[in-house]
Amino acid sequence: MTGANSQRLFHEAQAYIPGGVNSPVRAFRGVGGNPLFFKGSEGAYLIDVDENRYIDYVGAWGPLILGHGNKKIVGAITEQLQHGIGYGASTEAEVKLAKKICEVVPSIEKVRLTTSGTEATMSAIRVARGFTGRDEIVKFEGCYHGHSDGLLVKAGSGALTLGKPDSLGVPEDYTKLTHVLPYNCITSAEAFFSQNGDRIACVIIEPIAGNMNLVTPLPGFLEGLRALCDKHGVVLIFDEVMTGFRVALGGAQSVYQVSPDMTCLGKVIGGGLPIGAFGGKQEIMDMIAPLGGVYQAGTLSGSPLAVAAGICMLDSISDPKIHKDLAETTQRLMDGLKERAKSNNIPFTTNHVGGMFGCFFSEEETVSTYNQVMSCNSHSFQKYFHFMLEQGVYLAPSAFEAGFMSIAHQEVEITATLNAAEIAFSKL
Ligand SMILES: *Cc1c(COP(=O)(O)O)cnc(C)c1O
């Protein structure tokens, strides 16, 4: 049910932009059909170029925890605009944001801002390599850490949606240095480390995997990785670009009480503007230029507009009530969906933490591994996605993306979503 204006724009876009999109997961390849084009948004809603309104569970892929067009965030950006768009030099505001991040995430003693999550993970790995003097790294199947070369091995998100875990153009010599282990399997990590631990610079992991749908860590998994890294002198990096400030103010590390050596951030800290950050222990972070020999830079890093939005965002969500409300609303939606799936005899289960959730068309009671995610019924998801869209609910156009709740989603939106789901399930 793509409207005429979206159809026309998509047609034109394909002439000038590869695939008509500026990021592959925006295309509807995972669900079939053509993508919608949007022109506006408000609270929990997106408005497309054909004037259709949708309850939005993408939230710009995570940042919009306060909903679309939040007045405080818009005000903070507008205020900064009066003073300047960018100076290419230091500002008081970036010090304030850095201090705030260090206060909220105690494992971060020093932090550097970037322009995207991809840069944050790429730079964190470079620092970990510089710090340890080792080249090899470990990542986990189905985890996505942005699109830098060495990390596009068995990656999640768009790389999964397209069924291409690896990318052309990535030299094999780069990915030879990347070892991939199964998520949530501590015994295989232990076996790997007993053979190779002393050659590994860092382990990078999404502490809650949000790019293969949503998979939470099994009890003992993150703790086990912490112990292995300690034993072998390996830097443990939590990629909290998605989970940071979203599952709890202090991120997944505060939920599971496991402290990494380095943390990558993005999404929420820019309030919707382009930003990323990486930080961690002082002795590691002091390896970075101009203090140390690890080079890292960025023309637009610490953009005053993004920093203004970020400070306002962190101030706005520092009241514990925000994450409590988000978690309750998410819980209500998940319970309601499971109930309706069950009454329609649809095999269906969910995972959720704080304001993030995942829905699975699966016979399994719980989904906690990459293989379980991959064996979900993708055909059911595709049909469900389009039935929901027809009824004004915009879900991520892929079975491998997490869903995002905002505080603008109130009782009326949850009820409308559940009513839509009742109809969608009954038609499957
Ligand atoms: C989105 C995401 C990234 C990449 O961030 P970009 O800003 O898109 O470059 C990295 N890691 C995780 C866990 C993400 O969800």
Coordinates of C-alpha atoms in Angstrom, one line a residue, residues 7 25 53 69 76 94 107 129 163 215 249 328 357 384 394 399 401:
Q7 CA 6.0 5.3 -5.5
V25 CA 17.9 -1.5 5.5
R53 CA 0.1 8.5 9.6
G69 CA 9.9 16.5 17.5
A76 CA 18.2 23.0 22.4
E94 CA 31.4 19.2 24.5
S107 CA 33.3 2.5 33.3
R129 CA 45.1 -2.7 19.2
G163 CA 21.5 -12.5 3.2
V215 CA 18.7 -11.3 21.8
L249 CA 20.3 5.3 31.7
E328 CA 6.3 -0.8 31.4
F357 CA 12.1 -5.2 21.9
Y384 CA 2.6 -9.4 9.3
Y394 CA 5.4 1.2 11.0
A399 CA 12.9 -9.5 10.7
E401 CA 15.9 -5.4 13.5

